Tab-separated table of C-alpha atoms in Angstrom:
chain	number	residue	atom	x	y	z
A	1	MET	CA	194.456	134.294	222.559
A	2	MET	CA	196.098	136.278	225.519
A	3	GLY	CA	197.154	139.212	223.199
A	4	LYS	CA	193.396	139.637	222.247
A	5	VAL	CA	192.315	139.166	225.897
A	6	LYS	CA	194.828	142.517	226.521
A	7	LYS	CA	193.492	144.165	223.921
A	8	ASN	CA	189.508	143.856	225.197
A	9	LEU	CA	191.051	144.387	228.942
A	10	LEU	CA	192.127	147.710	228.098
A	11	ARG	CA	189.020	148.592	226.243
A	12	VAL	CA	186.800	147.978	229.423
A	13	ILE	CA	188.947	149.958	231.637
A	14	LEU	CA	188.656	152.818	229.528
A	15	ILE	CA	185.162	152.648	228.930
A	16	GLY	CA	184.907	152.240	233.065
A	17	LEU	CA	186.947	155.129	233.499
A	18	LEU	CA	185.548	157.561	230.649
A	19	TYR	CA	182.294	156.601	231.729
A	20	GLY	CA	182.085	155.796	234.874
A	21	PRO	CA	180.133	158.029	237.502
A	22	GLU	CA	183.093	159.438	238.696
A	23	ALA	CA	185.142	159.922	235.090
A	24	SER	CA	185.323	163.697	235.465
A	25	ILE	CA	186.948	163.244	239.122
A	26	LEU	CA	189.689	160.993	238.244
A	27	LYS	CA	190.930	162.754	235.609
A	28	SER	CA	192.142	165.293	237.616
A	29	GLN	CA	193.534	162.863	240.278
A	30	PRO	CA	197.549	162.114	240.201
A	31	ILE	CA	198.342	158.152	239.930
A	32	ASP	CA	200.977	157.115	242.621
A	33	ALA	CA	204.039	156.817	240.873
A	34	VAL	CA	205.220	153.327	239.662
A	35	PRO	CA	208.278	151.388	240.574
A	36	ASP	CA	210.783	151.517	237.851
A	37	LEU	CA	212.208	148.604	236.509
A	38	THR	CA	215.062	149.912	234.621
A	39	ALA	CA	215.945	152.649	237.102
A	40	GLY	CA	220.033	153.397	237.176
A	41	VAL	CA	220.983	150.652	234.700
A	42	GLN	CA	221.288	150.366	230.754
A	43	THR	CA	218.781	147.584	229.530
A	44	PHE	CA	219.674	144.882	226.579
A	45	GLN	CA	217.159	142.873	225.432
A	46	VAL	CA	217.507	139.519	223.603
A	47	ASP	CA	215.344	137.034	222.429
A	48	LEU	CA	215.442	132.868	222.300
A	49	PRO	CA	217.470	132.663	219.435
A	50	THR	CA	219.878	135.066	220.420
A	51	VAL	CA	220.542	133.230	224.133
A	52	LEU	CA	220.752	129.700	222.464
A	53	LYS	CA	223.445	131.133	220.465
A	54	LEU	CA	225.533	132.859	223.088
A	55	ALA	CA	224.808	129.841	225.416
A	56	GLY	CA	226.461	127.524	222.887
A	57	ALA	CA	229.254	129.992	222.029
A	58	ASP	CA	230.234	131.995	225.206
A	59	ASN	CA	229.502	129.516	227.844
A	60	LEU	CA	232.758	129.378	230.224
A	61	THR	CA	231.507	125.777	231.239
A	62	ILE	CA	231.319	124.676	227.444
A	63	GLN	CA	234.827	126.632	226.939
A	64	GLU	CA	235.946	124.361	229.627
A	65	PHE	CA	235.376	121.463	227.294
A	66	LYS	CA	235.947	122.495	224.181
A	67	THR	CA	239.331	122.998	225.623
A	68	ARG	CA	239.402	118.864	226.876
A	69	GLN	CA	238.124	118.156	223.847
A	70	ASP	CA	241.130	119.522	222.153
A	71	LEU	CA	243.826	118.179	224.420
A	72	ALA	CA	242.166	114.604	223.897
A	73	ILE	CA	242.767	115.256	219.999
A	74	LEU	CA	246.091	116.168	220.529
A	75	GLU	CA	246.832	113.188	223.072
A	76	GLU	CA	245.158	110.843	220.177
A	77	LYS	CA	248.069	112.600	217.745
A	78	VAL	CA	250.568	112.092	220.464
A	79	ALA	CA	249.788	108.268	220.842
A	80	ARG	CA	250.405	107.925	216.869
A	81	GLU	CA	253.817	109.002	217.293
A	82	TRP	CA	255.059	105.652	217.757
A	83	LEU	CA	255.635	105.298	214.251
A	84	PHE	CA	258.211	107.934	213.522
A	85	PRO	CA	261.508	107.409	213.718
A	86	GLU	CA	264.545	108.981	215.533
A	87	LEU	CA	267.515	110.876	213.576
A	88	PHE	CA	270.232	111.550	215.235
A	89	LEU	CA	273.283	113.522	213.990
A	90	GLY	CA	276.689	114.309	216.121
A	91	VAL	CA	280.571	113.571	216.376
A	92	SER	CA	281.322	110.458	218.789
A	93	LEU	CA	284.788	110.175	220.473
A	94	HIS	CA	286.516	106.652	221.967
A	95	ASP	CA	289.805	106.338	223.856
A	96	LEU	CA	291.473	103.033	224.823
A	97	ASN	CA	294.465	103.055	226.934
A	98	GLY	CA	295.389	99.227	228.156
A	99	SER	CA	293.976	95.492	227.476
A	100	ALA	CA	291.820	95.144	224.778
A	101	MET	CA	290.573	91.255	223.366
A	102	ASN	CA	290.472	90.355	220.005
A	103	SER	CA	287.975	88.619	218.270
A	104	ASP	CA	289.344	85.362	219.007
A	105	GLY	CA	289.778	85.864	222.571
A	106	LYS	CA	293.034	86.837	223.105
A	107	PHE	CA	294.329	90.165	225.013
A	108	PHE	CA	297.065	92.557	223.762
A	109	ARG	CA	298.307	94.334	226.302
A	110	GLU	CA	299.851	97.928	225.950
A	111	VAL	CA	297.523	99.278	223.682
A	112	ASP	CA	296.862	103.036	222.994
A	113	ARG	CA	293.640	103.868	220.159
A	114	ASN	CA	291.245	106.197	219.468
A	115	GLU	CA	288.293	106.701	217.453
A	116	LEU	CA	286.331	109.660	215.608
A	117	TRP	CA	282.986	108.848	214.429
A	118	ALA	CA	281.365	112.047	212.573
A	119	GLY	CA	277.819	111.379	210.746
A	120	ALA	CA	274.109	110.653	211.006
A	121	GLY	CA	271.706	107.958	211.796
A	122	ILE	CA	268.504	106.888	211.879
A	123	GLY	CA	267.090	104.837	214.695
A	124	LEU	CA	263.603	102.771	214.924
A	125	ASN	CA	262.189	101.163	217.984
A	126	TRP	CA	258.896	99.992	217.180
A	127	ILE	CA	256.833	98.072	219.583
A	128	PRO	CA	253.129	98.279	217.860
A	129	GLY	CA	251.493	95.211	220.635
A	130	GLU	CA	251.886	98.397	222.623
A	131	GLY	CA	251.556	101.598	220.341
A	132	ILE	CA	248.471	100.252	218.557
A	133	TYR	CA	246.265	99.462	221.381
A	134	GLN	CA	247.147	102.534	222.541
A	135	THR	CA	246.231	104.833	219.808
A	136	LEU	CA	243.099	102.767	219.671
A	137	ALA	CA	242.345	103.563	223.535
A	138	ALA	CA	242.968	107.440	222.823
A	139	LYS	CA	240.646	107.543	219.947
A	140	GLN	CA	238.095	105.800	222.203
A	141	HIS	CA	239.191	108.729	224.741
A	142	ARG	CA	238.913	111.634	222.031
A	143	LEU	CA	235.306	110.344	221.248
A	144	ALA	CA	234.445	110.408	224.819
A	145	SER	CA	235.489	114.042	225.131
A	146	GLY	CA	233.330	114.905	222.052
A	147	HIS	CA	230.464	113.329	223.666
A	148	LEU	CA	230.888	114.589	227.299
A	149	LEU	CA	231.159	117.985	225.578
A	150	GLN	CA	227.971	117.644	223.707
A	151	ALA	CA	226.501	116.657	226.931
A	152	ARG	CA	227.710	119.453	229.389
A	153	LYS	CA	226.606	122.082	225.787
A	154	ASN	CA	223.479	120.528	226.406
A	155	GLU	CA	223.224	121.124	229.909
A	156	ALA	CA	224.252	125.061	229.527
A	157	ILE	CA	222.150	126.263	226.994
A	158	LEU	CA	218.981	124.366	228.552
A	159	ASN	CA	219.947	125.970	232.047
A	160	ALA	CA	220.093	129.380	229.781
A	161	ILE	CA	216.612	128.231	228.384
A	162	LEU	CA	214.709	127.852	231.773
A	163	VAL	CA	216.331	131.228	233.130
A	164	PHE	CA	215.335	133.015	230.051
A	165	TYR	CA	211.453	131.746	230.307
A	166	ASP	CA	211.730	132.666	233.833
A	167	LEU	CA	212.931	136.028	233.319
A	168	GLN	CA	210.468	136.492	230.599
A	169	GLU	CA	207.355	135.289	232.864
A	170	LYS	CA	208.511	138.005	235.661
A	171	GLN	CA	208.921	140.478	233.097
A	172	ALA	CA	205.118	139.753	231.893
A	173	GLU	CA	204.255	139.704	235.685
A	174	PHE	CA	205.417	143.090	235.924
A	175	GLN	CA	203.806	144.437	233.550
A	176	THR	CA	200.406	142.813	234.878
A	177	GLN	CA	201.041	143.992	238.080
A	178	VAL	CA	201.568	147.559	236.973
A	179	SER	CA	198.129	147.574	235.168
A	180	LEU	CA	196.614	145.984	238.467
A	181	LEU	CA	198.282	148.645	240.595
A	182	ASN	CA	197.329	151.633	238.720
A	183	TYR	CA	193.704	150.060	238.636
A	184	THR	CA	193.670	149.695	241.727
A	185	ASP	CA	194.981	153.135	242.680
A	186	ARG	CA	192.295	154.911	240.220
A	187	ILE	CA	189.396	152.737	241.786
A	188	SER	CA	190.193	153.479	245.967
A	189	LYS	CA	190.648	157.380	244.829
A	190	GLN	CA	187.098	156.876	243.167
A	191	MET	CA	186.260	154.790	246.492
A	192	LYS	CA	187.502	157.779	248.622
A	193	ILE	CA	185.099	160.142	246.965
A	194	GLN	CA	182.152	158.272	247.301
A	195	VAL	CA	183.142	157.839	251.267
A	196	ASP	CA	183.587	161.508	251.526
A	197	HIS	CA	179.889	162.094	250.070
A	198	GLY	CA	178.609	159.618	252.401
A	199	GLN	CA	177.857	156.743	249.287
A	200	LEU	CA	180.180	153.728	250.870
A	201	TYR	CA	181.585	152.807	254.253
A	202	ARG	CA	185.134	153.995	255.092
A	203	SER	CA	185.933	149.846	255.192
A	204	GLU	CA	185.499	149.387	251.687
A	205	TYR	CA	187.854	152.400	250.759
A	206	LEU	CA	190.651	151.080	253.561
A	207	LEU	CA	190.359	147.654	252.025
A	208	ALA	CA	190.833	148.865	248.697
A	209	ARG	CA	193.828	151.006	249.584
A	210	SER	CA	195.285	147.817	251.659
A	211	ASN	CA	195.441	145.995	248.177
A	212	TYR	CA	197.178	148.639	246.750
A	213	ASN	CA	199.471	148.429	249.042
A	214	ASN	CA	200.110	144.618	248.942
A	215	THR	CA	199.851	144.948	245.033
A	216	LEU	CA	202.874	147.206	245.171
A	217	VAL	CA	204.707	145.021	247.965
A	218	ALA	CA	204.194	142.088	245.467
A	219	LEU	CA	205.385	144.643	242.357
A	220	GLN	CA	208.428	145.167	244.258
A	221	GLU	CA	209.157	141.652	244.759
A	222	VAL	CA	208.796	141.093	241.035
A	223	ILE	CA	211.745	143.840	240.366
A	224	LYS	CA	213.974	142.266	242.700
A	225	ASP	CA	213.154	138.595	240.645
A	226	VAL	CA	213.606	140.201	237.707
A	227	HIS	CA	216.899	141.335	238.429
A	228	ARG	CA	218.117	138.534	240.123
A	229	LEU	CA	217.053	136.141	237.090
A	230	SER	CA	218.925	138.866	234.588
A	231	ALA	CA	222.296	138.536	236.427
A	232	GLU	CA	221.628	134.254	236.412
A	233	LEU	CA	221.421	134.702	233.071
A	234	MET	CA	223.958	137.204	232.315
A	235	GLU	CA	226.161	134.572	234.094
A	236	LEU	CA	225.432	131.610	231.800
A	237	LEU	CA	225.786	134.068	228.625
A	238	ASN	CA	229.508	135.448	230.096
A	239	ILE	CA	228.294	138.859	229.511
A	240	GLN	CA	230.756	140.801	231.696
A	241	ASP	CA	229.210	143.983	231.872
A	242	GLU	CA	227.971	144.785	235.337
A	243	GLU	CA	225.341	148.115	234.502
A	244	ILE	CA	223.122	145.889	231.827
A	245	LEU	CA	219.989	144.633	232.884
A	246	LEU	CA	218.958	141.786	230.325
A	247	LEU	CA	215.690	141.666	229.387
A	248	SER	CA	213.274	139.677	227.263
A	249	SER	CA	212.767	141.438	223.378
A	250	VAL	CA	209.425	139.449	223.880
A	251	SER	CA	206.756	140.551	226.254
A	252	ASP	CA	204.185	138.434	225.618
A	253	VAL	CA	204.507	134.775	227.227
A	254	VAL	CA	203.097	132.358	224.503
A	255	PRO	CA	203.193	128.814	224.234
A	256	VAL	CA	205.810	126.890	222.076
A	257	GLU	CA	205.530	123.311	220.189
A	258	LEU	CA	208.355	121.759	220.290
A	259	LEU	CA	207.950	118.072	220.529
A	260	ASP	CA	206.340	115.671	218.233
A	261	GLU	CA	203.716	113.510	219.911
A	262	GLN	CA	204.538	110.948	217.233
A	263	MET	CA	208.130	110.892	218.493
A	264	ILE	CA	207.031	110.955	221.946
A	265	ALA	CA	204.387	107.833	221.173
A	266	LEU	CA	207.493	105.982	219.945
A	267	GLY	CA	209.395	105.006	222.614
A	268	LEU	CA	210.747	107.769	225.601
A	269	TYR	CA	213.521	105.524	227.031
A	270	ASP	CA	214.589	103.732	223.988
A	271	SER	CA	215.452	106.984	222.474
A	272	ALA	CA	216.841	108.453	225.526
A	273	TYR	CA	219.162	105.884	225.749
A	274	SER	CA	220.488	105.436	222.436
A	275	ARG	CA	220.789	109.002	221.954
A	276	ARG	CA	221.857	110.542	225.407
A	277	PRO	CA	225.632	111.726	224.782
A	278	GLU	CA	226.152	110.972	228.712
A	279	LEU	CA	225.517	107.240	228.235
A	280	ARG	CA	228.051	107.550	224.591
A	281	TYR	CA	230.721	109.217	226.629
A	282	HIS	CA	230.749	105.991	229.456
A	283	GLN	CA	230.497	103.770	226.273
A	284	THR	CA	233.467	105.032	224.699
A	285	LEU	CA	235.516	104.994	227.737
A	286	ILE	CA	234.405	101.241	228.548
A	287	GLU	CA	235.982	100.437	224.738
A	288	ALA	CA	239.146	102.651	226.033
A	289	ARG	CA	239.394	100.504	228.854
A	290	LYS	CA	239.488	96.963	226.544
A	291	PHE	CA	241.829	98.164	224.258
A	292	GLU	CA	244.360	98.941	227.241
A	293	ARG	CA	243.416	95.393	228.271
A	294	GLN	CA	244.038	93.691	224.674
A	295	ARG	CA	247.485	95.638	224.872
A	296	LEU	CA	248.570	93.251	227.601
A	297	THR	CA	247.161	90.175	225.711
A	298	ARG	CA	247.121	90.388	221.958
A	299	GLY	CA	249.796	92.891	222.262
A	300	LEU	CA	252.430	90.553	223.356
A	301	LEU	CA	251.756	88.518	220.248
A	302	ILE	CA	253.278	91.157	218.128
A	303	PRO	CA	256.610	91.358	217.734
A	304	GLN	CA	259.329	94.023	218.468
A	305	LEU	CA	261.026	96.079	216.160
A	306	SER	CA	264.349	97.545	216.224
A	307	LEU	CA	266.642	99.156	213.582
A	308	THR	CA	269.492	101.420	213.849
A	309	LEU	CA	271.219	102.945	210.085
A	310	THR	CA	274.221	105.272	210.609
A	311	ASP	CA	276.577	106.370	208.179
A	312	GLY	CA	279.662	108.576	208.480
A	313	ALA	CA	283.468	108.969	208.641
A	314	VAL	CA	285.418	107.005	211.236
A	315	GLY	CA	289.146	107.305	212.126
A	316	PRO	CA	291.642	108.105	214.367
A	317	PHE	CA	291.663	111.487	215.977
A	318	SER	CA	295.369	111.649	217.176
A	319	GLY	CA	298.237	109.767	216.064
A	320	VAL	CA	298.938	108.143	212.668
A	321	PRO	CA	296.679	105.817	210.700
A	322	ASN	CA	297.210	101.757	210.542
A	323	ASN	CA	300.895	102.492	212.408
A	324	ASP	CA	302.170	104.020	209.686
A	325	PRO	CA	303.858	106.947	210.228
A	326	THR	CA	304.091	107.618	206.799
A	327	ASP	CA	300.632	106.959	205.392
A	328	PHE	CA	298.294	109.916	205.803
A	329	THR	CA	295.976	109.037	202.917
A	330	GLY	CA	293.440	107.210	205.033
A	331	ARG	CA	292.675	108.924	207.900
A	332	TYR	CA	289.277	108.563	207.925
A	333	GLU	CA	287.478	106.304	206.102
A	334	ASN	CA	283.767	105.888	205.123
A	335	THR	CA	281.426	103.568	207.376
A	336	PHE	CA	277.776	102.275	206.533
A	337	ASP	CA	276.322	100.165	209.997
A	338	ILE	CA	273.349	98.148	210.154
A	339	ASN	CA	272.055	96.917	213.114
A	340	ALA	CA	268.452	95.299	213.005
A	341	MET	CA	266.357	92.772	215.533
A	342	VAL	CA	263.174	91.632	215.947
A	343	GLY	CA	261.672	89.603	218.926
A	344	TRP	CA	259.251	89.475	221.633
A	345	SER	CA	259.251	91.104	225.084
A	346	ILE	CA	257.134	89.279	227.809
A	347	PRO	CA	256.919	90.387	231.212
A	348	LEU	CA	256.823	87.850	233.713
A	349	ASP	CA	254.345	89.415	235.996
A	350	LEU	CA	251.707	89.299	233.664
A	351	LEU	CA	252.350	85.704	233.275
A	352	ILE	CA	252.557	84.914	237.269
A	353	SER	CA	250.458	87.382	238.741
A	354	GLY	CA	248.428	89.322	236.168
A	355	GLY	CA	248.277	92.594	238.368
A	356	GLN	CA	248.278	94.814	235.461
A	357	ARG	CA	245.292	92.727	233.610
A	358	LYS	CA	243.395	92.605	237.082
A	359	LYS	CA	243.931	96.156	237.322
A	360	VAL	CA	242.602	97.024	233.884
A	361	ASP	CA	239.547	94.494	234.664
A	362	ALA	CA	238.744	96.669	237.704
A	363	LEU	CA	238.643	99.741	235.920
A	364	ILE	CA	236.264	98.094	233.268
A	365	GLN	CA	234.170	97.190	235.880
A	366	LEU	CA	233.765	100.727	237.575
A	367	GLN	CA	233.315	102.282	234.389
A	368	GLN	CA	230.463	99.654	233.802
A	369	ASN	CA	229.216	100.956	237.236
A	370	HIS	CA	229.191	104.362	236.049
A	371	HIS	CA	227.149	103.472	232.767
A	372	ASP	CA	224.919	102.009	234.544
A	373	GLN	CA	224.301	104.564	237.054
A	374	GLN	CA	223.960	107.331	234.649
A	375	LYS	CA	221.368	104.970	232.719
A	376	ASN	CA	219.185	105.099	235.976
A	377	LEU	CA	219.553	108.809	236.101
A	378	ILE	CA	218.270	109.385	232.658
A	379	ARG	CA	215.509	107.085	233.163
A	380	LYS	CA	214.489	109.058	236.387
A	381	GLN	CA	214.953	112.092	234.177
A	382	VAL	CA	212.744	110.838	231.382
A	383	SER	CA	210.008	110.017	233.687
A	384	GLN	CA	210.228	113.070	235.370
A	385	ALA	CA	210.041	115.505	232.458
A	386	PHE	CA	207.704	113.110	230.592
A	387	ASN	CA	205.053	113.514	233.850
A	388	GLU	CA	205.546	117.519	233.989
A	389	TYR	CA	205.377	117.840	230.476
A	390	ARG	CA	202.071	115.654	230.429
A	391	GLU	CA	200.770	117.506	233.281
A	392	SER	CA	201.758	121.133	232.153
A	393	LYS	CA	199.887	120.694	229.144
A	394	ASN	CA	196.472	119.701	230.936
A	395	GLN	CA	197.171	122.767	233.165
A	396	LEU	CA	197.662	124.793	230.252
A	397	ARG	CA	194.528	123.912	228.591
A	398	ILE	CA	192.460	124.888	232.067
A	399	ALA	CA	194.399	128.162	232.291
A	400	ARG	CA	192.754	128.942	228.851
A	401	GLU	CA	189.447	128.395	230.099
A	402	SER	CA	189.980	130.208	233.374
A	403	ALA	CA	191.263	133.004	231.592
A	404	GLU	CA	188.181	132.911	229.240
A	405	PHE	CA	185.223	132.955	231.717
A	406	VAL	CA	187.511	135.571	233.694
A	407	GLU	CA	187.193	137.846	230.908
A	408	GLU	CA	183.870	137.384	229.908
A	409	ALA	CA	182.717	137.826	234.058
A	410	LEU	CA	184.922	141.075	233.878
A	411	LYS	CA	182.992	142.567	230.628
A	412	GLN	CA	179.904	141.892	232.878
A	413	SER	CA	180.825	143.515	235.316
A	414	THR	CA	182.179	146.624	233.696
A	415	GLU	CA	178.651	146.660	231.719
A	416	ARG	CA	176.860	146.434	234.901
A	417	GLN	CA	178.890	149.578	236.443
A	418	LYS	CA	178.396	151.508	233.432
A	419	LEU	CA	174.448	150.753	234.336
A	420	GLY	CA	174.635	151.711	238.013
A	421	THR	CA	173.987	148.032	239.111
A	422	ALA	CA	177.197	147.283	240.543
A	423	LYS	CA	179.067	149.490	242.965
A	424	PRO	CA	183.303	150.055	241.745
A	425	PHE	CA	184.541	147.682	244.292
A	426	GLU	CA	183.169	144.633	242.287
A	427	VAL	CA	184.414	145.850	239.192
A	428	PHE	CA	187.870	146.283	241.334
A	429	GLN	CA	187.329	142.703	242.476
A	430	ALA	CA	186.676	141.570	238.907
A	431	GLN	CA	189.607	143.561	237.830
A	432	GLU	CA	192.010	141.664	240.731
A	433	ILE	CA	190.706	138.373	239.809
A	434	TYR	CA	191.498	138.435	235.932
A	435	LEU	CA	194.862	140.131	236.427
A	436	LYS	CA	196.168	137.437	238.618
A	437	THR	CA	194.457	135.045	236.463
A	438	THR	CA	196.602	136.591	233.624
A	439	ILE	CA	199.581	136.123	236.077
A	440	SER	CA	198.531	132.513	236.675
A	441	TYR	CA	198.229	132.075	233.091
A	442	GLN	CA	201.818	133.044	232.210
A	443	ASN	CA	203.152	130.866	234.759
A	444	VAL	CA	201.775	128.191	233.303
A	445	VAL	CA	202.396	129.020	229.710
A	446	SER	CA	206.157	129.280	230.735
A	447	ASN	CA	206.665	125.610	232.882
A	448	TYR	CA	204.873	124.314	229.719
A	449	ASN	CA	207.814	125.818	227.579
A	450	LYS	CA	210.422	124.825	229.864
A	451	SER	CA	209.139	120.955	230.104
A	452	GLN	CA	209.165	120.831	226.917
A	453	TYR	CA	212.976	121.721	226.470
A	454	ARG	CA	213.658	119.739	229.625
A	455	LEU	CA	211.875	116.419	228.077
A	456	TYR	CA	213.600	117.165	224.530
A	457	VAL	CA	216.756	117.015	226.025
A	458	ALA	CA	216.203	114.246	228.117
A	459	MET	CA	215.263	112.011	225.020
A	460	GLY	CA	218.535	112.797	223.252
A	461	ASN	CA	218.057	115.775	221.280
A	462	ASP	CA	220.972	117.734	221.258
A	463	LEU	CA	220.712	121.712	221.676
C-alpha cells in the first residue's frame, strides 16, 4: 500500500512542479546539495535472511557457547572413562639384606636375596557407585549446555533482527526526509519569487526556509543514526571491516505476519514454560545435582571391584639361582599373578554428619530458586511482548488510515493549487504532513515487526 502511495506522491509532486504557476522559473533554480549518506565509505547490503544466517553462525557470543557445549561433551566422555582399565609394562627390582620372616612366623637372619620381574599387566579399579552417577550427572550438564547455547543463540539473533529493522526504518526515514527536503527547497524558492513580486509576505518565505533548515538538521541526525545502527549490526554479525557501511537491501518497510493467532490463543504462558530453553537449562542442572546426591546414597550400595593381572619373568638379578652354583638352567621363570577384591567403602562422615549430602541438597535448592526466578522473568517477557504486539497491531491499523487520509488531502491541495485556489504554502504544509505521516507509519510498521519477533521468541520458538 505504501509503495502505491509513494508512486502517487511522486506523480502529484511532478504535476505541481510542471504545471504550477512558477514551473518555468523553478526549472532554472538549483537545488541545494543533499547530505550524502554513504560519503567516504563502501556500502554492503544485507537482507533479513542474511542477517539470520550470519547472526547464527558468526556471532562471537554464540561461538563462545558452542565452545562451552563442546567442553561439556568432552567432560561427559571423561566421566565415562572410569570403565577403562589401566595397562602397565615394565621392570621391577627387589633387593633384601638382613632378616626376613617366613610364612610360619620364623625369622631368617643374614639373608641376602634379590629379585627381578619383567612383564606386563592390567589393573582394574572400578567404583561403579561413583562412576555411574558421575556419568549421568555429566550427561545432564551436556544437555544443559545445549539448552544454554540455544537460549543465547535466540537472544543474539533476536538482537540482530531488532537492530536490522531499526536500520531499515532509519534508511526509509532518510529517503522520506530527502523527499521532504527537496520539496521544501523548491517551495521556498518559489515563495521567494512571489515575495519579490509582492504576491506573498516575507514572513511566509522565512517560515519556509526555517522549515528547510529544520528538515536538514533532522536529516543529518538520521544519517548519524544509520551509521550507528550499521556499526551495531556489524558487531552482532562479527563483520570486521571498518570501512563498510551496512545497509538494508530492502528500502520499503512492510509489515510481516510471523505469528499464528490460533497458536497465540492456545496459551502463551504454557507454550513458553514448556519450550523456553532457559527453563530447560535450569531443569537439567537440577537433574544433574540429583544424580550427584544419588552418588552419595544409592552409589554406596554398589560394591567396588579391584582386579590386577600380571604376567612376566621373575628371578634373581645377581648371584646364583636356587642356591646351587652349578644350576643356571632356571634363572628366570614365568609367573602369572591374579589379585582380586570385591567390597564396599562407606565414608563414615556420610553416616555421622552428612555434610556432603547436605551441601548437595543446598545446591539443588539454589538451582531450583534460579529456575523459579527464570520462570518469573519469562512470564514478564511474554506479558510485555504480547501487550506490545497487540498495541502495535492496533497502531498499524490507525497508521494505515492516517496515511490514506493525508494522501487524499495532498491530492486535493495539489488540485486546488493547479486551479489557483490554494497557495503554495498550503500545498507545502500538506506535503510536510504527508511525509511526517509516512515516517510515523514506517516507525509503526517497524515496531510491529519487532514486537512479533519478540513474542515469537518469548513463546519458546527458536530462531
